[in-house]
Amino acid sequence: MAQFFNFHTHTISQNPKEKSIYNLLIQDADEFENLQNNWISVGIHPWYTDAENWKEQLQIVEKTAVNECVLAIGECGLDRLIELPLDKQLMIFEAQVAVAERFQKPVIIHCVRAFSELLQWKKQKKQTVPLIVHGFNNKPEMARQLVAHGFYFSLGTALLQSNSNAVKVLKMIPVTRLFLETDDKDMSIVKVYEAAALHLEMTVCALKNQIWTNFATVFKR
């Protein structure tokens, strides 16, 4: 593939060199009809969970997920920095994983200071769909544990900071479980690939080809 694959972005790219998965926030679901020419992920982000009406939000996810352009469920997950109790977040996360299982689509995970809970959940569950932690920028020991439990990773613009955890863990992550992203940053995905390739001592072309191979494995395309 000549294009660069951007695993997770909040921007509709106009760059012909990029193919991306656009993250459709649940509160913007009305825009879905105008976005179906794009690859999309849809889910209930912890920040935007309606604690009282989350089941209605989940119905929107289910209704949208049936479409072929929706490649993944998420981003969804756990965030210790928000007021919504973690046990409630976990219940809502589990409900979205169940939707992903029904449609056999991967799950894009947002996790902030709740990796121990995420790992504990994973040890207890027998899900079959791939789980990808997006924007990973955590410590090497956490990366080791996630690798051991079969998670995939998407790393972003932190790779441009030489002392970041993302740089420290990059070589620990099997290249077969790696994706790259820009998330909500106003930056070309090409720069993220160039930084990753430099740290991995690979050519950008080889890295791009590997990530498209990973895409074919995870998304069955």
mmCIF file of C-alpha atoms in Angstrom:
data_model
loop_
_atom_site.group_PDB
_atom_site.id
_atom_site.type_symbol
_atom_site.label_atom_id
_atom_site.label_comp_id
_atom_site.label_asym_id
_atom_site.label_seq_id
_atom_site.Cartn_x
_atom_site.Cartn_y
_atom_site.Cartn_z
ATOM 1 C CA MET A 1 0.000 0.000 0.000
ATOM 2 C CA ALA A 2 1.343 3.418 -0.936
ATOM 3 C CA GLN A 3 -0.695 5.182 1.749
ATOM 4 C CA PHE A 4 0.190 5.593 5.423
ATOM 5 C CA PHE A 5 -2.318 4.008 7.793
ATOM 6 C CA ASN A 6 -3.390 6.280 10.664
ATOM 7 C CA PHE A 7 -4.985 4.011 13.244
ATOM 8 C CA HIS A 8 -6.854 6.669 15.241
ATOM 9 C CA THR A 9 -7.629 10.285 14.477
ATOM 10 C CA HIS A 10 -10.214 12.922 15.350
ATOM 11 C CA THR A 11 -9.742 14.643 11.995
ATOM 12 C CA ILE A 12 -11.014 13.727 8.546
ATOM 13 C CA SER A 13 -7.797 13.681 6.546
ATOM 14 C CA GLN A 14 -7.636 15.347 3.142
ATOM 15 C CA ASN A 15 -4.174 13.907 2.510
ATOM 16 C CA PRO A 16 -4.242 11.386 -0.361
ATOM 17 C CA LYS A 17 -1.157 9.710 1.161
ATOM 18 C CA GLU A 18 -3.098 8.796 4.308
ATOM 19 C CA LYS A 19 -5.825 6.253 5.043
ATOM 20 C CA SER A 20 -7.232 6.601 8.532
ATOM 21 C CA ILE A 21 -9.867 5.485 11.015
ATOM 22 C CA TYR A 22 -11.877 8.507 12.085
ATOM 23 C CA ASN A 23 -13.030 8.413 15.702
ATOM 24 C CA LEU A 24 -16.721 9.368 15.778
ATOM 25 C CA LEU A 25 -17.638 10.604 19.242
ATOM 26 C CA ILE A 26 -20.994 9.419 20.521
ATOM 27 C CA GLN A 27 -22.348 12.966 20.837
ATOM 28 C CA ASP A 28 -21.580 13.511 17.133
ATOM 29 C CA ALA A 29 -23.344 10.338 15.954
ATOM 30 C CA ASP A 30 -25.837 12.400 13.923
ATOM 31 C CA GLU A 31 -22.972 13.136 11.537
ATOM 32 C CA PHE A 32 -22.582 9.461 10.650
ATOM 33 C CA GLU A 33 -24.683 9.647 7.485
ATOM 34 C CA ASN A 34 -22.215 12.150 6.010
ATOM 35 C CA LEU A 35 -19.131 10.141 6.955
ATOM 36 C CA GLN A 36 -19.736 6.774 5.365
ATOM 37 C CA ASN A 37 -17.070 7.270 2.711
ATOM 38 C CA ASN A 38 -14.529 7.038 5.546
ATOM 39 C CA TRP A 39 -13.346 4.287 7.842
ATOM 40 C CA ILE A 40 -14.867 4.956 11.252
ATOM 41 C CA SER A 41 -14.732 3.792 14.850
ATOM 42 C CA VAL A 42 -17.652 4.475 17.165
ATOM 43 C CA GLY A 43 -18.003 4.034 20.897
ATOM 44 C CA ILE A 44 -18.779 5.667 24.232
ATOM 45 C CA HIS A 45 -15.645 7.493 25.375
ATOM 46 C CA PRO A 46 -15.467 7.608 29.194
ATOM 47 C CA TRP A 47 -15.353 11.422 29.071
ATOM 48 C CA TYR A 48 -18.656 11.591 27.205
ATOM 49 C CA THR A 49 -20.597 8.887 28.979
ATOM 50 C CA ASP A 50 -24.114 9.838 30.012
ATOM 51 C CA ALA A 51 -24.210 8.090 33.387
ATOM 52 C CA GLU A 52 -28.011 7.999 33.430
ATOM 53 C CA ASN A 53 -28.652 7.264 29.771
ATOM 54 C CA TRP A 54 -25.648 5.211 28.716
ATOM 55 C CA LYS A 55 -27.845 2.360 27.490
ATOM 56 C CA GLU A 56 -29.361 4.731 24.938
ATOM 57 C CA GLN A 57 -25.824 5.649 23.895
ATOM 58 C CA LEU A 58 -25.029 1.961 23.597
ATOM 59 C CA GLN A 59 -28.022 1.505 21.277
ATOM 60 C CA ILE A 60 -26.528 4.163 19.002
ATOM 61 C CA VAL A 61 -23.241 2.252 18.966
ATOM 62 C CA GLU A 62 -25.069 -0.980 18.107
ATOM 63 C CA LYS A 63 -27.116 0.655 15.364
ATOM 64 C CA THR A 64 -24.018 2.234 13.820
ATOM 65 C CA ALA A 65 -21.719 -0.770 14.182
ATOM 66 C CA VAL A 66 -23.674 -2.817 11.672
ATOM 67 C CA ASN A 67 -22.309 -0.655 8.854
ATOM 68 C CA GLU A 68 -19.322 -1.927 6.890
ATOM 69 C CA CYS A 69 -17.493 1.411 7.140
ATOM 70 C CA VAL A 70 -17.386 1.024 10.935
ATOM 71 C CA LEU A 71 -14.162 -0.896 11.423
ATOM 72 C CA ALA A 72 -13.919 -0.834 15.222
ATOM 73 C CA ILE A 73 -15.770 -0.180 18.474
ATOM 74 C CA GLY A 74 -14.310 2.664 20.508
ATOM 75 C CA GLU A 75 -12.653 4.516 21.666
ATOM 76 C CA CYS A 76 -13.986 3.244 24.951
ATOM 77 C CA GLY A 77 -12.418 2.216 28.225
ATOM 78 C CA LEU A 78 -11.383 3.385 31.666
ATOM 79 C CA ASP A 79 -10.190 6.735 32.977
ATOM 80 C CA ARG A 80 -9.360 7.270 36.639
ATOM 81 C CA LEU A 81 -9.186 11.047 36.206
ATOM 82 C CA ILE A 82 -12.925 11.557 35.679
ATOM 83 C CA GLU A 83 -15.744 11.578 38.230
ATOM 84 C CA LEU A 84 -17.688 8.593 36.863
ATOM 85 C CA PRO A 85 -16.966 5.670 39.242
ATOM 86 C CA LEU A 86 -14.578 3.119 37.813
ATOM 87 C CA ASP A 87 -16.949 0.212 38.416
ATOM 88 C CA LYS A 88 -19.598 1.989 36.317
ATOM 89 C CA GLN A 89 -17.014 2.692 33.614
ATOM 90 C CA LEU A 90 -16.038 -0.967 33.599
ATOM 91 C CA MET A 91 -19.655 -2.065 33.183
ATOM 92 C CA ILE A 92 -20.112 0.279 30.217
ATOM 93 C CA PHE A 93 -16.804 -0.839 28.714
ATOM 94 C CA GLU A 94 -17.835 -4.496 29.024
ATOM 95 C CA ALA A 95 -21.131 -3.744 27.291
ATOM 96 C CA GLN A 96 -19.237 -2.264 24.348
ATOM 97 C CA VAL A 97 -16.879 -5.227 24.153
ATOM 98 C CA ALA A 98 -19.997 -7.398 23.963
ATOM 99 C CA VAL A 99 -21.148 -5.352 20.957
ATOM 100 C CA ALA A 100 -17.715 -5.789 19.394
ATOM 101 C CA GLU A 101 -17.959 -9.548 19.925
ATOM 102 C CA ARG A 102 -21.392 -9.635 18.287
ATOM 103 C CA PHE A 103 -20.139 -7.822 15.199
ATOM 104 C CA GLN A 104 -16.623 -9.309 15.362
ATOM 105 C CA LYS A 105 -14.908 -5.932 15.287
ATOM 106 C CA PRO A 106 -11.780 -4.845 17.205
ATOM 107 C CA VAL A 107 -11.963 -2.595 20.266
ATOM 108 C CA ILE A 108 -10.016 0.670 20.533
ATOM 109 C CA ILE A 109 -9.215 1.281 24.193
ATOM 110 C CA HIS A 110 -8.737 4.552 26.045
ATOM 111 C CA CYS A 111 -7.021 3.831 29.367
ATOM 112 C CA VAL A 112 -5.759 6.427 31.841
ATOM 113 C CA ARG A 113 -4.310 5.321 35.189
ATOM 114 C CA ALA A 114 -6.489 2.201 35.152
ATOM 115 C CA PHE A 115 -4.263 -0.385 33.508
ATOM 116 C CA SER A 116 -4.319 -2.688 36.534
ATOM 117 C CA GLU A 117 -8.111 -2.826 36.309
ATOM 118 C CA LEU A 118 -7.949 -3.366 32.555
ATOM 119 C CA LEU A 119 -5.508 -6.255 33.003
ATOM 120 C CA GLN A 120 -7.597 -7.781 35.781
ATOM 121 C CA TRP A 121 -10.652 -7.620 33.530
ATOM 122 C CA LYS A 122 -8.714 -9.234 30.672
ATOM 123 C CA LYS A 123 -7.560 -12.115 32.870
ATOM 124 C CA GLN A 124 -11.160 -12.911 33.754
ATOM 125 C CA LYS A 125 -12.694 -12.649 30.271
ATOM 126 C CA LYS A 126 -12.543 -14.809 27.166
ATOM 127 C CA GLN A 127 -13.090 -12.250 24.457
ATOM 128 C CA THR A 128 -12.115 -13.152 20.877
ATOM 129 C CA VAL A 129 -11.838 -9.735 19.232
ATOM 130 C CA PRO A 130 -8.517 -7.848 19.189
ATOM 131 C CA LEU A 131 -8.003 -5.209 21.894
ATOM 132 C CA ILE A 132 -5.877 -2.211 20.922
ATOM 133 C CA VAL A 133 -4.698 0.343 23.494
ATOM 134 C CA HIS A 134 -4.492 3.624 21.632
ATOM 135 C CA GLY A 135 -2.086 6.451 22.408
ATOM 136 C CA PHE A 136 0.029 4.187 24.597
ATOM 137 C CA ASN A 137 2.668 6.160 26.508
ATOM 138 C CA ASN A 138 3.132 4.193 29.703
ATOM 139 C CA LYS A 139 6.006 2.514 31.506
ATOM 140 C CA PRO A 140 7.930 -0.505 30.173
ATOM 141 C CA GLU A 141 6.646 -2.835 32.895
ATOM 142 C CA MET A 142 3.058 -2.063 31.927
ATOM 143 C CA ALA A 143 3.898 -2.634 28.269
ATOM 144 C CA ARG A 144 5.369 -6.041 29.182
ATOM 145 C CA GLN A 145 2.199 -7.065 30.993
ATOM 146 C CA LEU A 146 -0.050 -5.938 28.161
ATOM 147 C CA VAL A 147 2.105 -7.775 25.618
ATOM 148 C CA ALA A 148 1.867 -10.926 27.739
ATOM 149 C CA HIS A 149 -1.925 -10.700 27.693
ATOM 150 C CA GLY A 150 -2.235 -10.270 23.946
ATOM 151 C CA PHE A 151 -3.008 -6.573 23.595
ATOM 152 C CA TYR A 152 -2.171 -4.567 20.503
ATOM 153 C CA PHE A 153 -0.780 -1.032 20.758
ATOM 154 C CA SER A 154 -1.132 2.205 18.851
ATOM 155 C CA LEU A 155 1.541 4.822 19.531
ATOM 156 C CA GLY A 156 1.330 8.457 18.593
ATOM 157 C CA THR A 157 3.093 11.791 18.644
ATOM 158 C CA ALA A 158 4.878 10.985 21.912
ATOM 159 C CA LEU A 159 7.341 9.116 19.670
ATOM 160 C CA LEU A 160 8.689 12.511 18.638
ATOM 161 C CA GLN A 161 9.803 13.161 22.233
ATOM 162 C CA SER A 162 13.084 11.314 22.759
ATOM 163 C CA ASN A 163 12.580 10.759 26.502
ATOM 164 C CA SER A 164 8.943 9.620 26.351
ATOM 165 C CA ASN A 165 7.707 6.258 27.587
ATOM 166 C CA ALA A 166 6.434 5.608 24.067
ATOM 167 C CA VAL A 167 10.026 5.657 22.807
ATOM 168 C CA LYS A 168 11.186 3.453 25.690
ATOM 169 C CA VAL A 169 8.581 0.757 25.047
ATOM 170 C CA LEU A 170 8.559 0.814 21.248
ATOM 171 C CA LYS A 171 11.161 -1.931 20.821
ATOM 172 C CA MET A 172 9.450 -4.045 23.496
ATOM 173 C CA ILE A 173 6.246 -4.234 21.491
ATOM 174 C CA PRO A 174 6.196 -6.979 18.851
ATOM 175 C CA VAL A 175 6.123 -5.169 15.535
ATOM 176 C CA THR A 176 3.258 -7.477 14.557
ATOM 177 C CA ARG A 177 1.131 -5.816 17.256
ATOM 178 C CA LEU A 178 1.954 -2.201 16.452
ATOM 179 C CA PHE A 179 -0.082 0.631 14.953
ATOM 180 C CA LEU A 180 0.611 4.367 14.686
ATOM 181 C CA GLU A 181 -1.749 7.318 15.082
ATOM 182 C CA THR A 182 -2.101 11.083 15.377
ATOM 183 C CA ASP A 183 -5.121 11.064 17.741
ATOM 184 C CA ASP A 184 -6.266 14.687 18.217
ATOM 185 C CA LYS A 185 -2.910 16.237 17.296
ATOM 186 C CA ASP A 186 -2.489 18.514 14.291
ATOM 187 C CA MET A 187 0.441 16.631 12.811
ATOM 188 C CA SER A 188 1.135 14.548 9.741
ATOM 189 C CA ILE A 189 1.048 10.793 10.324
ATOM 190 C CA VAL A 190 4.186 10.642 8.160
ATOM 191 C CA LYS A 191 6.204 12.298 10.948
ATOM 192 C CA VAL A 192 5.049 9.638 13.414
ATOM 193 C CA TYR A 193 6.123 6.894 11.002
ATOM 194 C CA GLU A 194 9.500 8.552 10.483
ATOM 195 C CA ALA A 195 10.099 8.763 14.236
ATOM 196 C CA ALA A 196 9.026 5.147 14.816
ATOM 197 C CA ALA A 197 11.134 3.857 11.930
ATOM 198 C CA LEU A 198 14.183 5.685 13.273
ATOM 199 C CA HIS A 199 13.821 4.134 16.730
ATOM 200 C CA LEU A 200 13.086 0.688 15.292
ATOM 201 C CA GLU A 201 16.007 0.939 12.860
ATOM 202 C CA MET A 202 13.684 0.141 9.964
ATOM 203 C CA THR A 203 12.954 1.960 6.747
ATOM 204 C CA VAL A 204 9.716 3.906 6.674
ATOM 205 C CA CYS A 205 8.608 1.746 3.742
ATOM 206 C CA ALA A 206 9.214 -1.495 5.661
ATOM 207 C CA LEU A 207 7.345 -0.147 8.690
ATOM 208 C CA LYS A 208 4.438 0.987 6.564
ATOM 209 C CA ASN A 209 4.208 -2.439 4.944
ATOM 210 C CA GLN A 210 4.324 -4.171 8.334
ATOM 211 C CA ILE A 211 1.536 -2.012 9.721
ATOM 212 C CA TRP A 212 -0.658 -2.729 6.708
ATOM 213 C CA THR A 213 -0.004 -6.425 7.358
ATOM 214 C CA ASN A 214 -1.103 -5.872 10.956
ATOM 215 C CA PHE A 215 -4.191 -4.085 9.673
ATOM 216 C CA ALA A 216 -5.090 -7.057 7.485
ATOM 217 C CA THR A 217 -4.708 -9.396 10.473
ATOM 218 C CA VAL A 218 -6.714 -7.328 12.966
ATOM 219 C CA PHE A 219 -9.435 -6.077 10.637
ATOM 220 C CA LYS A 220 -9.611 -9.194 8.441
ATOM 221 C CA ARG A 221 -9.246 -7.190 5.245
#
